[in-house]
XYZ file of C-alpha atoms in Angstrom:
664
model
C 101.056 97.984 89.697
C 99.539 95.997 92.526
C 95.812 95.338 92.669
C 95.654 93.956 96.219
C 96.598 95.703 99.451
C 96.332 95.002 103.142
C 93.924 97.379 104.868
C 96.877 98.806 106.790
C 98.643 99.774 103.538
C 96.728 103.027 103.271
C 99.410 105.104 101.549
C 100.259 102.361 99.070
C 96.607 101.821 98.211
C 95.907 105.527 97.750
C 98.911 105.873 95.436
C 97.747 102.897 93.372
C 94.212 104.275 93.226
C 95.447 107.662 92.039
C 97.536 105.922 89.384
C 94.603 103.808 88.193
C 92.295 106.801 88.001
C 94.886 108.967 86.276
C 95.745 106.347 83.673
C 92.138 105.244 83.129
C 90.912 108.821 82.622
C 93.659 109.510 80.079
C 92.997 106.248 78.232
C 89.211 106.737 78.221
C 89.407 110.287 76.927
C 91.802 109.186 74.192
C 89.445 106.375 73.095
C 86.204 108.288 73.500
C 84.780 106.384 76.481
C 82.725 108.067 79.186
C 84.713 108.506 82.395
C 84.294 110.212 85.769
C 86.972 110.451 88.465
C 84.590 110.329 91.418
C 82.839 107.190 90.188
C 86.142 105.514 89.327
C 87.320 106.268 92.849
C 84.131 104.762 94.259
C 84.563 101.577 92.193
C 88.119 101.097 93.442
C 87.109 101.854 97.041
C 84.244 99.361 96.821
C 86.622 96.535 95.964
C 89.223 97.612 98.543
C 86.524 97.585 101.224
C 85.213 94.188 100.112
C 85.777 90.865 101.834
C 88.595 89.830 99.490
C 90.014 93.257 98.553
C 90.916 92.328 94.958
C 90.697 95.604 93.043
C 90.713 93.934 89.619
C 88.283 91.110 90.442
C 84.754 91.796 89.244
C 82.047 89.155 89.009
C 78.265 89.356 88.896
C 77.952 89.749 92.670
C 80.529 92.552 92.947
C 79.174 94.432 89.918
C 75.622 94.328 91.230
C 76.749 95.182 94.758
C 78.608 98.260 93.526
C 75.700 99.551 91.457
C 72.752 98.573 93.630
C 74.179 98.986 97.128
C 77.521 100.799 97.254
C 76.803 103.803 95.047
C 73.350 104.540 96.517
C 74.669 104.068 100.062
C 78.017 105.855 99.914
C 78.463 108.131 96.920
C 77.322 111.745 97.010
C 76.918 113.602 93.719
C 74.237 115.223 91.610
C 71.804 112.750 90.070
C 73.041 113.373 86.540
C 76.529 112.299 87.630
C 75.316 109.240 89.545
C 73.361 108.144 86.462
C 76.692 107.627 84.700
C 77.917 104.906 87.081
C 77.020 101.864 84.911
C 78.782 103.286 81.867
C 81.784 104.496 83.885
C 82.122 101.063 85.482
C 82.085 99.578 81.989
C 84.891 101.947 80.992
C 86.939 100.946 84.032
C 86.502 97.232 83.313
C 87.538 97.782 79.680
C 90.674 99.530 80.938
C 91.494 96.642 83.281
C 91.041 94.271 80.361
C 93.212 96.068 77.800
C 96.034 96.668 80.294
C 96.112 93.050 81.513
C 95.149 94.021 85.071
C 91.871 92.069 85.110
C 91.676 89.119 87.480
C 90.829 86.235 85.117
C 88.871 84.427 87.836
C 86.146 87.051 87.577
C 83.739 87.798 84.748
C 85.085 88.281 81.233
C 84.629 91.735 79.743
C 81.699 90.512 77.616
C 80.064 88.901 80.654
C 80.610 92.030 82.753
C 79.061 94.281 80.128
C 76.008 92.011 79.991
C 75.697 92.084 83.795
C 75.941 95.888 83.841
C 73.335 96.176 81.093
C 70.980 93.874 82.981
C 71.311 95.938 86.173
C 70.591 99.368 84.663
C 66.872 99.429 85.463
C 67.474 98.210 89.023
C 70.220 100.804 89.430
C 67.873 103.641 88.476
C 65.312 102.322 90.971
C 67.982 102.137 93.690
C 68.923 105.787 93.101
C 65.245 106.695 93.330
C 64.982 105.100 96.792
C 66.467 107.490 99.387
C 66.115 104.893 102.149
C 69.031 102.959 100.594
C 71.424 105.778 101.497
C 73.762 105.752 104.440
C 73.363 108.361 107.174
C 76.279 110.482 105.932
C 75.053 110.238 102.347
C 71.532 111.233 103.413
C 72.807 114.456 104.960
C 75.129 115.150 102.042
C 72.254 114.741 99.585
C 70.109 116.951 101.793
C 72.824 119.594 101.568
C 72.950 119.239 97.785
C 69.192 119.653 97.684
C 69.596 122.930 99.555
C 72.030 124.163 96.904
C 75.154 123.642 99.020
C 78.323 123.271 96.941
C 80.120 120.509 98.816
C 83.378 121.130 96.962
C 83.734 124.541 98.647
C 85.857 124.295 101.823
C 83.739 124.771 104.942
C 80.425 124.531 103.074
C 79.310 121.340 104.775
C 80.272 122.671 108.212
C 78.118 125.747 107.611
C 75.283 123.480 106.476
C 75.637 121.470 109.684
C 75.367 124.626 111.811
C 72.198 125.593 109.965
C 70.877 122.077 110.506
C 71.592 122.206 114.240
C 69.831 125.560 114.391
C 66.715 124.059 112.784
C 66.963 126.083 109.580
C 67.222 123.075 107.222
C 64.135 121.033 106.260
C 64.635 117.290 105.743
C 62.559 114.131 105.330
C 62.234 112.697 108.827
C 60.496 109.530 107.626
C 63.338 108.691 105.259
C 65.915 109.322 107.997
C 63.954 107.116 110.407
C 63.910 104.304 107.834
C 67.656 104.692 107.230
C 68.341 104.520 110.967
C 66.061 101.501 111.294
C 67.926 99.720 108.485
C 71.219 100.559 110.116
C 70.031 99.185 113.473
C 68.617 95.979 111.982
C 71.203 95.195 109.304
C 74.231 97.368 110.055
C 75.993 99.185 107.244
C 77.108 97.705 103.967
C 80.765 97.311 104.930
C 82.332 93.853 104.670
C 85.006 92.586 107.013
C 88.253 91.790 105.200
C 89.043 88.079 105.364
C 92.442 86.471 105.203
C 93.233 85.125 101.720
C 93.383 81.348 101.543
C 96.296 79.321 100.127
C 95.965 77.671 96.712
C 94.736 74.080 96.901
C 94.665 71.126 94.532
C 91.649 68.894 93.867
C 91.423 65.544 92.087
C 89.521 65.040 88.851
C 85.777 65.655 88.889
C 85.007 61.970 88.297
C 86.967 61.004 91.396
C 84.998 63.492 93.511
C 81.728 62.168 92.107
C 82.691 58.619 93.097
C 83.723 59.765 96.582
C 80.353 61.478 97.091
C 78.520 58.286 96.097
C 80.580 56.333 98.678
C 79.694 58.756 101.476
C 78.084 56.841 104.339
C 75.799 59.744 105.150
C 74.660 60.121 101.526
C 73.867 56.400 101.348
C 71.968 56.596 104.642
C 69.923 59.606 103.535
C 68.939 57.802 100.327
C 68.078 54.662 102.293
C 66.040 56.671 104.788
C 64.024 58.357 102.027
C 63.379 54.991 100.372
C 62.275 53.503 103.699
C 59.811 56.330 104.308
C 58.296 55.535 100.916
C 55.503 57.303 99.123
C 52.937 56.290 101.745
C 55.018 57.576 104.643
C 55.369 56.403 108.252
C 53.208 57.110 111.278
C 54.466 59.448 114.004
C 53.651 59.528 117.686
C 51.817 62.409 119.324
C 55.234 63.877 120.219
C 56.206 63.865 116.529
C 58.681 60.959 116.752
C 58.797 57.660 114.886
C 57.296 54.737 116.734
C 60.008 52.795 118.572
C 59.566 49.687 116.421
C 59.890 51.719 113.220
C 62.873 53.608 114.612
C 64.727 50.384 115.432
C 63.811 48.907 112.051
C 65.206 51.838 110.062
C 68.250 52.055 112.348
C 69.081 48.484 111.367
C 68.736 49.392 107.676
C 70.947 52.458 108.117
C 73.633 50.535 109.983
C 73.974 53.039 112.817
C 74.118 50.300 115.496
C 71.302 51.948 117.409
C 68.882 49.115 116.625
C 70.476 47.127 119.482
C 69.643 49.790 122.078
C 66.785 49.439 124.575
C 64.907 52.746 124.389
C 61.460 54.007 125.348
C 61.327 56.674 122.610
C 62.853 57.206 119.178
C 64.082 60.551 120.530
C 66.742 58.551 122.449
C 68.498 57.569 119.191
C 70.830 60.518 118.400
C 72.201 59.244 115.067
C 68.744 58.512 113.723
C 67.469 61.879 114.932
C 70.338 63.615 113.167
C 69.570 61.820 109.890
C 65.870 62.605 110.226
C 66.609 66.287 110.858
C 69.091 66.323 107.973
C 66.523 64.798 105.624
C 63.913 67.393 106.639
C 66.399 70.239 106.166
C 67.221 68.893 102.692
C 63.496 68.618 101.896
C 63.846 64.881 101.313
C 61.079 64.307 103.842
C 58.355 66.326 105.535
C 55.714 65.813 108.204
C 52.000 66.193 107.643
C 48.938 65.043 109.619
C 50.908 62.841 111.961
C 52.981 61.117 109.273
C 56.555 61.319 107.996
C 56.348 61.636 104.212
C 58.864 61.532 101.366
C 58.936 64.683 99.241
C 58.238 63.758 95.615
C 60.196 66.703 94.230
C 63.330 65.389 95.967
C 63.587 62.457 93.550
C 66.170 64.129 91.243
C 68.380 64.982 94.250
C 68.198 61.402 95.529
C 69.343 60.171 92.108
C 72.355 62.518 92.165
C 74.652 61.573 95.083
C 77.121 64.371 94.336
C 74.467 67.097 94.456
C 73.010 65.482 97.576
C 76.462 65.562 99.208
C 76.925 69.229 98.368
C 73.534 70.161 99.813
C 74.098 68.028 102.921
C 77.429 69.740 103.558
C 75.882 73.154 102.923
C 73.085 72.772 105.497
C 75.121 71.005 108.198
C 75.907 74.251 110.124
C 72.151 74.618 110.719
C 71.931 71.269 112.548
C 73.897 72.127 115.671
C 71.112 71.211 118.052
C 70.987 67.617 116.785
C 74.726 67.188 116.219
C 75.496 68.102 119.832
C 74.204 65.958 122.681
C 72.444 67.596 125.656
C 73.362 66.656 129.197
C 71.014 66.154 132.114
C 72.321 69.267 133.890
C 72.198 71.527 130.809
C 69.323 71.399 128.316
C 71.214 73.086 125.482
C 74.906 72.286 124.923
C 77.128 75.342 124.756
C 78.365 74.469 121.260
C 74.829 74.098 119.924
C 74.167 77.810 120.339
C 77.115 78.847 118.154
C 77.420 75.770 115.930
C 76.569 77.697 112.749
C 79.587 79.938 113.340
C 81.985 77.477 114.969
C 81.736 74.796 112.263
C 82.700 77.104 109.345
C 85.499 78.669 111.420
C 86.949 75.257 112.286
C 86.808 74.116 108.666
C 88.412 77.380 107.540
C 91.292 76.825 109.966
C 91.843 73.351 108.487
C 91.671 74.549 104.874
C 94.873 74.084 102.913
C 96.604 72.229 105.760
C 97.327 68.580 106.389
C 96.505 66.694 109.572
C 95.712 68.812 112.617
C 95.556 67.556 116.227
C 91.955 67.664 117.435
C 93.134 68.894 120.867
C 94.564 71.996 119.234
C 91.181 72.757 117.711
C 89.468 72.015 121.031
C 91.419 74.808 122.720
C 90.735 77.394 120.015
C 87.036 76.464 119.978
C 86.861 76.784 123.762
C 88.551 80.189 123.547
C 85.908 81.254 121.015
C 83.106 79.964 123.248
C 84.368 82.103 126.122
C 84.273 85.148 123.875
C 80.736 84.353 122.706
C 79.319 83.756 126.177
C 81.577 85.870 128.418
C 82.295 82.962 130.783
C 85.359 84.457 132.451
C 83.595 85.104 135.746
C 82.070 81.645 136.114
C 83.049 79.277 138.901
C 86.179 77.296 138.025
C 84.607 73.825 138.336
C 81.666 74.762 136.107
C 84.069 76.391 133.686
C 85.961 73.115 133.321
C 82.756 71.133 132.810
C 81.712 73.408 129.988
C 85.143 73.118 128.381
C 84.898 69.335 128.448
C 81.366 69.502 127.075
C 82.516 71.695 124.172
C 85.398 69.292 123.460
C 83.021 66.316 123.473
C 80.630 67.986 121.034
C 83.511 69.058 118.802
C 84.498 65.376 118.646
C 80.895 64.512 117.781
C 81.005 67.131 115.017
C 84.100 65.505 113.517
C 82.445 62.070 113.645
C 79.491 63.467 111.715
C 81.823 65.074 109.178
C 83.744 61.807 108.887
C 80.536 59.858 108.138
C 79.721 62.461 105.506
C 83.178 62.009 103.973
C 84.290 65.611 104.569
C 87.097 64.783 107.020
C 89.352 61.858 107.825
C 90.227 60.967 111.421
C 93.527 59.226 112.185
C 95.836 58.658 115.149
C 99.562 59.175 115.420
C 102.271 61.579 116.638
C 101.478 65.258 116.141
C 103.558 67.374 113.801
C 106.022 69.506 115.842
C 104.573 72.517 114.014
C 101.642 72.481 116.440
C 103.850 72.867 119.512
C 106.447 75.204 117.999
C 104.399 78.355 118.553
C 103.304 77.677 122.137
C 106.135 79.806 123.545
C 105.513 82.795 121.276
C 104.783 86.089 122.994
C 101.723 86.659 120.802
C 100.242 83.259 121.708
C 96.475 83.903 122.135
C 95.863 80.855 124.337
C 95.948 81.259 128.134
C 98.694 79.507 130.165
C 96.449 76.630 131.319
C 95.493 75.852 127.711
C 99.161 75.941 126.654
C 100.050 73.438 129.365
C 97.187 71.132 128.401
C 98.393 71.235 124.810
C 101.999 70.492 125.740
C 100.885 67.379 127.599
C 98.390 66.202 124.975
C 100.630 66.805 121.957
C 103.498 64.880 123.541
C 101.445 61.662 123.412
C 102.395 59.176 120.662
C 98.800 58.468 119.638
C 97.124 61.856 119.092
C 93.709 62.034 117.412
C 94.131 64.064 114.225
C 91.792 65.361 111.541
C 92.182 66.577 107.985
C 89.859 67.619 105.188
C 89.251 65.066 102.468
C 89.130 66.153 98.827
C 85.334 66.387 99.126
C 85.638 68.473 102.276
C 88.236 70.702 100.675
C 85.974 71.335 97.700
C 82.992 71.939 99.963
C 84.840 74.521 102.064
C 86.225 76.210 98.963
C 82.782 76.527 97.403
C 81.482 78.133 100.597
C 84.447 80.535 100.721
C 83.806 81.568 97.121
C 80.101 82.067 97.860
C 81.131 84.411 100.687
C 83.207 86.472 98.250
C 86.572 85.224 99.510
C 89.698 84.471 97.508
C 90.332 80.714 97.418
C 92.720 79.868 94.551
C 92.603 76.449 92.910
C 95.645 74.958 91.227
C 94.823 74.593 87.536
C 92.063 77.215 87.325
C 94.414 79.580 85.450
C 95.440 77.013 82.835
C 93.931 79.012 79.960
C 94.117 82.530 81.445
C 95.572 85.330 79.292
C 99.326 85.481 79.967
C 99.395 88.958 81.517
C 96.489 88.135 83.823
C 98.061 84.797 84.759
C 101.340 86.424 85.814
C 99.534 89.185 87.691
C 97.574 86.701 89.812
C 100.633 84.513 90.450
C 102.673 87.538 91.536
C 100.140 88.663 94.129
C 98.217 85.611 95.304
C 100.386 82.492 94.898
C 103.386 81.367 96.998
C 106.403 80.505 94.788
C 105.932 76.729 95.000
C 102.266 76.914 94.005
C 103.037 79.528 91.345
C 105.546 77.136 89.785
C 102.944 74.355 89.597
C 100.332 76.687 88.098
C 102.785 78.136 85.582
C 103.959 74.726 84.414
C 100.340 73.685 83.970
C 99.767 76.796 81.861
C 102.837 76.053 79.721
C 101.572 72.498 79.132
C 98.563 73.841 77.220
C 98.826 73.887 73.392
C 100.020 77.197 71.970
C 101.151 78.592 75.323
C 104.891 79.110 75.734
C 107.567 81.227 77.398
C 107.742 83.702 74.543
C 104.003 84.404 74.887
C 104.563 85.199 78.562
C 107.537 87.436 77.816
C 105.575 89.362 75.216
C 102.860 89.966 77.803
C 105.530 91.409 80.111
C 106.823 93.635 77.305
C 103.291 94.890 76.614
C 102.568 95.724 80.271
C 102.221 99.531 80.748
C 103.226 99.499 84.458
C 106.877 99.261 85.479
C 106.165 97.849 88.940
C 104.007 95.131 87.413
C 106.708 94.361 84.834
C 109.129 93.818 87.723
C 106.674 91.536 89.544
C 105.936 89.499 86.424
C 109.632 89.036 85.672
C 110.200 87.978 89.277
C 107.536 85.301 88.966
C 109.141 83.903 85.827
C 112.618 83.986 87.333
C 111.504 82.336 90.599
C 109.332 79.637 89.050
C 111.629 78.731 86.140
C 115.106 79.082 87.718
C 116.683 76.505 85.429
C 116.146 78.759 82.405
C 118.173 81.737 83.754
C 115.631 83.981 82.092
C 116.891 87.262 83.479
C 120.388 86.660 82.155
C 118.957 85.711 78.766
C 116.992 88.990 78.704
C 119.857 91.352 79.545
C 119.918 92.718 76.000
C 116.152 92.761 75.432
C 115.382 96.290 74.116
C 112.116 96.514 76.066
C 112.816 94.557 79.238
C 116.491 95.367 79.632
C 116.194 98.167 82.235
C 113.862 96.101 84.450
C 116.132 93.054 84.101
C 119.277 95.010 85.038
C 117.586 96.360 88.139
C 116.656 92.878 89.359
C 120.044 91.345 88.557
C 121.883 94.142 90.368
C 119.563 93.888 93.371
C 120.235 90.127 93.468
C 124.003 90.668 93.286
C 124.223 88.825 89.970
C 125.334 91.860 88.000
C 127.660 94.749 88.804
C 126.475 98.332 88.244
C 129.819 99.132 86.712
C 129.124 96.750 83.840
C 126.504 99.137 82.414
C 127.291 101.811 79.873
C 126.447 105.450 80.579
C 123.320 105.190 78.451
C 122.272 101.951 80.149
C 122.695 103.632 83.544
C 120.384 106.390 82.343
C 117.819 103.810 81.199
C 117.985 102.045 84.563
C 117.578 105.391 86.312
C 114.479 105.999 84.220
C 113.182 102.535 85.189
C 113.592 103.297 88.886
C 112.055 106.775 88.754
C 109.105 105.539 86.722
C 108.557 102.884 89.403
C 108.619 105.571 92.114
C 106.098 107.586 90.081
C 103.748 104.584 90.130
C 104.323 103.633 93.752
C 104.342 107.030 95.451
C 102.840 109.461 92.966
C 104.190 112.560 91.205
C 104.349 114.826 94.259
C 106.581 112.366 96.120
C 108.834 111.966 93.074
C 109.114 115.737 92.658
C 110.181 116.036 96.299
C 112.681 113.195 95.919
C 114.226 114.707 92.792
C 114.527 118.110 94.426
C 116.338 116.566 97.373
C 118.644 114.581 95.090
C 119.306 117.097 92.358
C 118.668 120.487 93.897
C 118.705 123.096 91.166
C 119.710 120.498 88.589
C 116.619 118.342 89.149
C 114.837 119.585 86.030
C 117.871 118.934 83.821
C 118.184 115.452 85.279
C 114.557 114.659 84.422
C 115.101 116.065 80.931
C 117.918 113.560 80.485
C 115.642 110.759 81.692
C 112.960 111.845 79.221
C 115.500 111.717 76.400
C 116.832 108.280 77.422
C 114.661 106.323 75.006
C 113.089 104.219 77.756
C 110.336 102.036 76.228
C 107.592 103.131 78.674
C 105.895 105.795 76.533
C 102.945 106.281 78.906
C 105.189 106.602 81.941
C 107.508 109.081 80.217
C 104.532 111.225 79.246
C 103.408 111.336 82.861
C 106.963 112.050 83.952
C 107.075 115.016 81.608
C 103.641 116.430 82.452
C 103.450 115.693 86.177
C 107.073 115.839 87.287
C 109.240 117.780 84.821
C 106.795 120.664 84.429
C 106.339 121.213 88.191
C 110.118 121.133 88.588
C 110.422 123.776 85.895
C 107.516 125.957 87.070
C 106.635 124.821 90.591
C 104.608 127.907 91.465
C 102.229 127.585 88.518
C 101.525 123.861 88.415
C 99.812 122.556 91.573
C 99.446 118.784 91.534
C 95.773 118.207 92.351
C 95.257 115.024 90.367
C 92.025 113.560 91.749
C 89.003 115.656 92.769
C 88.300 115.643 96.477
C 85.274 113.488 97.232
C 82.341 115.128 98.956
C 81.174 113.902 102.368
C 79.694 110.436 102.287
C 81.703 109.211 99.307
C 83.859 106.893 101.377
C 83.218 104.701 104.363
C 85.350 103.605 107.244
C 87.537 100.562 106.922
C 86.680 97.295 108.603
C 88.774 94.913 110.592
C 89.467 91.613 108.942
C 88.862 88.175 110.319
C 89.536 84.527 109.546
């Protein structure tokens, strides 16, 4: 049972969604919880269409987004059904929790229930506001208001013909507001982002010390102290007087105090620090004076918090980080700095040293896309490329002073030239040739994120709703949830580190993990969890030790045979039947009952029903799966004409949105 799918894996996702809905509805009805198939479908779709796509990850932001934005915007149903969404979401999150599917990096069940409870009043208000609907949902609700039964085939098409003929009244003001919102803000869809690799960070105390050593942090504190409570006079142009500017430059150690200038505006490092301090609300201007903000005192006493805030606001300082030229008032990189800087840092995340020239070419390619420079004169084109490269270098110097990156020189890793000949290489031929020449040099300027920079980028990724795993964050996760995350989001080497860290905690051992696998109600997830244990703890030969486990045996045999470590002929007739049950139950989860019925008919012909009967009598430990196999597969095989397999109600128009492309 996977809970993460690429956007292109449409069939796999739909099968998993049907399985989740089917199982959750059955479980909820058995335990007396309120449940609704349409709203469950909407909750799963909302997470699939999110930036990170983790179906089982729910935190405060995703819970509130689903209730306050997604349902009002996308889901069409009668009001009495929509009113159930908070309680149905609570049911779904309980099901994820009891089955071990929950992503432990999200809210706990208790936290989620509190968040849902706190959003109920806002949710009712959101449903009351028709301007929060999408265009399709507006028309679908208009149809419902006219008594149109949207579940009847062709009903909406007939409604649309009546609408085109002018026979349907609707609220033009509401529609105008919806269209205005769409024009100004777009829809509510999020672009899927690539998942990031797991990273490791040093102890918190070490990061705190590194922040206090940051040259930029020390300079910002010094600058605020120099301004003082009485402030400093400014010229009519709003700059420091030259004498004051040179004085504070000497205190800050920028080296600009030795320059001969006619205006403080000619000191770029000082101007950057002044702009940074204003953006951080350390200083402000009033009545011709530069003043220190009194409320900033706690931030100035906390270098780590000051570092975090300085890193956070840096993308907004592009016009003072870049340096204008005489022939161009605004550098090309300044106009897109707030997008380029995060993209560059994202591309460095989780990697070691990267050649700066490699980043120069990708940044220049992005600039051409932003500004459509393809038709410009060749000489001017080259000047702009050099300008962008110069300002990128300036950006890295600023990040280095902050302590977010480290700049070194040395031979480039061959990795950065190995893909230059690939057919899918996005760089143009001239850029490839420049890179070949530059990367062949023995003394290449290289850049990497420091631990502080890595943490800063990760915190921004998390704030954007992206998946950015941290080694050690699962150290106390429930065993089933731990294995589920490792199976889907961690490469084997990182999974091994995380698992060993989990096992080092008191009271957490291999047997606890194995019991979690035994308790898992999904055969495909059992297989994935066993694979994680086998791959990360190879010295224990776990699969061979579990060959005779009464619960895990069939899943173990399947993996050992697939790996060539066990011969099919070594199984008894009954064991072969159990392994057949294991495989067919996996197909039921992965493809759904209709696909399994078709497969069994092709394999068994007229004997298909008898074959399934034998599987049902095998004694396989998956009670839930066998019940579904009996009800959804065996019965249709026995009476195909009288048991149509419509498992999930068809959603009315407006219940789902289009998928988005993903980006870095």
